[in-house]
C-alpha cells in the first residue's frame, strides 16, 4: 500500500509539473538543481540538474493556490519529489506524518527494474528566497514498504515559471 501511495505522490507531482509552463512552448527555466544524500536501507548520492534530450531533470511549479512542487530525476530512474502544500516564502516547513507537505525518494535497480522508495515521516524543509530563486535544504527520515528506512538530506535551488 505504501508503494501505491509513493507512486501516487510522484504521479501527482509530475502531473502538476507537466501542467505548468507558458503557452509558447518554452521548456522552462534552466539551472534548477536538487541534490541529496540517502543513507540507510537505501543508499545514494542523488544529483539532478540540466536536461536530457530536451527534458528538464528538475521541474518546479508554484501554483496560484500556493503549492510548491519540485520533481527531480537523474535520468537513471532515481527520482525525488518535494511538495509544500501551503508555500508562503522563506521559512521552515514540517514533513511530519499527517502533514500535507511531502517528500519522497525512489531508487530503481536498473538490472531488475525493481523500485524501492521512502516517504518522509519526520523532518523539515528550510527555505530561503533570493529574488525569483527559491533555495532550500531538507532533511527527513523516510519509511517504505517491507520496513525500508532511510535518512535523506540535501539542497535545491529552483526558479518557478512565471
mmCIF file of N, CA and C in Angstrom, residues 42-46 48 72-80 105-110 116:
data_model
loop_
_atom_site.group_PDB
_atom_site.id
_atom_site.type_symbol
_atom_site.label_atom_id
_atom_site.label_comp_id
_atom_site.label_asym_id
_atom_site.label_seq_id
_atom_site.Cartn_x
_atom_site.Cartn_y
_atom_site.Cartn_z
ATOM 1 N N UNK A 42 18.418 2.196 1.845
ATOM 2 C CA UNK A 42 18.707 2.680 0.500
ATOM 3 C C UNK A 42 19.893 3.627 0.642
ATOM 4 N N UNK A 43 20.866 3.523 -0.247
ATOM 5 C CA UNK A 43 21.974 4.468 -0.238
ATOM 6 C C UNK A 43 22.114 5.074 -1.634
ATOM 7 N N UNK A 44 22.332 6.371 -1.669
ATOM 8 C CA UNK A 44 22.502 7.047 -2.956
ATOM 9 C C UNK A 44 23.090 8.424 -2.742
ATOM 10 N N UNK A 45 23.815 8.874 -3.741
ATOM 11 C CA UNK A 45 24.224 10.268 -3.862
ATOM 12 C C UNK A 45 23.502 10.780 -5.091
ATOM 13 N N UNK A 46 22.375 11.419 -4.852
ATOM 14 C CA UNK A 46 21.465 11.856 -5.906
ATOM 15 C C UNK A 46 21.815 13.276 -6.337
ATOM 16 N N UNK A 48 20.577 16.036 -9.574
ATOM 17 C CA UNK A 48 19.829 16.281 -10.800
ATOM 18 C C UNK A 48 19.887 17.759 -11.159
ATOM 19 N N UNK A 72 12.377 15.805 -9.388
ATOM 20 C CA UNK A 72 13.723 15.683 -9.952
ATOM 21 C C UNK A 72 14.012 14.234 -10.306
ATOM 22 N N UNK A 73 14.740 14.054 -11.397
ATOM 23 C CA UNK A 73 15.156 12.724 -11.835
ATOM 24 C C UNK A 73 16.585 12.816 -12.333
ATOM 25 N N UNK A 74 17.364 11.765 -12.091
ATOM 26 C CA UNK A 74 18.728 11.731 -12.600
ATOM 27 C C UNK A 74 18.772 11.240 -14.044
ATOM 28 N N UNK A 75 17.664 10.755 -14.547
ATOM 29 C CA UNK A 75 17.644 10.172 -15.874
ATOM 30 C C UNK A 75 17.942 8.684 -15.845
ATOM 31 N N UNK A 76 18.215 8.142 -14.656
ATOM 32 C CA UNK A 76 18.508 6.705 -14.496
ATOM 33 C C UNK A 76 17.369 5.970 -13.807
ATOM 34 N N UNK A 77 16.303 6.679 -13.501
ATOM 35 C CA UNK A 77 15.187 6.078 -12.788
ATOM 36 C C UNK A 77 15.089 6.539 -11.356
ATOM 37 N N UNK A 78 16.200 6.962 -10.746
ATOM 38 C CA UNK A 78 16.130 7.506 -9.394
ATOM 39 C C UNK A 78 15.419 8.842 -9.451
ATOM 40 N N UNK A 79 14.533 9.071 -8.494
ATOM 41 C CA UNK A 79 13.735 10.289 -8.524
ATOM 42 C C UNK A 79 13.464 10.789 -7.117
ATOM 43 N N UNK A 80 13.191 12.073 -7.035
ATOM 44 C CA UNK A 80 12.851 12.687 -5.763
ATOM 45 C C UNK A 80 11.780 13.727 -6.012
ATOM 46 N N UNK A 105 11.757 9.780 -1.955
ATOM 47 C CA UNK A 105 12.906 9.375 -2.760
ATOM 48 C C UNK A 105 12.637 7.968 -3.252
ATOM 49 N N UNK A 106 12.857 7.742 -4.552
ATOM 50 C CA UNK A 106 12.647 6.426 -5.148
ATOM 51 C C UNK A 106 13.896 6.028 -5.914
ATOM 52 N N UNK A 107 14.335 4.806 -5.667
ATOM 53 C CA UNK A 107 15.511 4.261 -6.345
ATOM 54 C C UNK A 107 15.071 3.102 -7.228
ATOM 55 N N UNK A 108 15.637 3.013 -8.435
ATOM 56 C CA UNK A 108 15.312 1.931 -9.357
ATOM 57 C C UNK A 108 16.559 1.109 -9.621
ATOM 58 N N UNK A 109 16.451 -0.192 -9.408
ATOM 59 C CA UNK A 109 17.525 -1.115 -9.759
ATOM 60 C C UNK A 109 17.436 -1.320 -11.267
ATOM 61 N N UNK A 110 18.411 -0.821 -12.017
ATOM 62 C CA UNK A 110 18.323 -0.841 -13.481
ATOM 63 C C UNK A 110 18.449 -2.239 -14.079
ATOM 64 N N UNK A 116 12.482 0.839 -5.041
ATOM 65 C CA UNK A 116 12.473 0.934 -3.595
ATOM 66 C C UNK A 116 12.366 2.414 -3.270
#
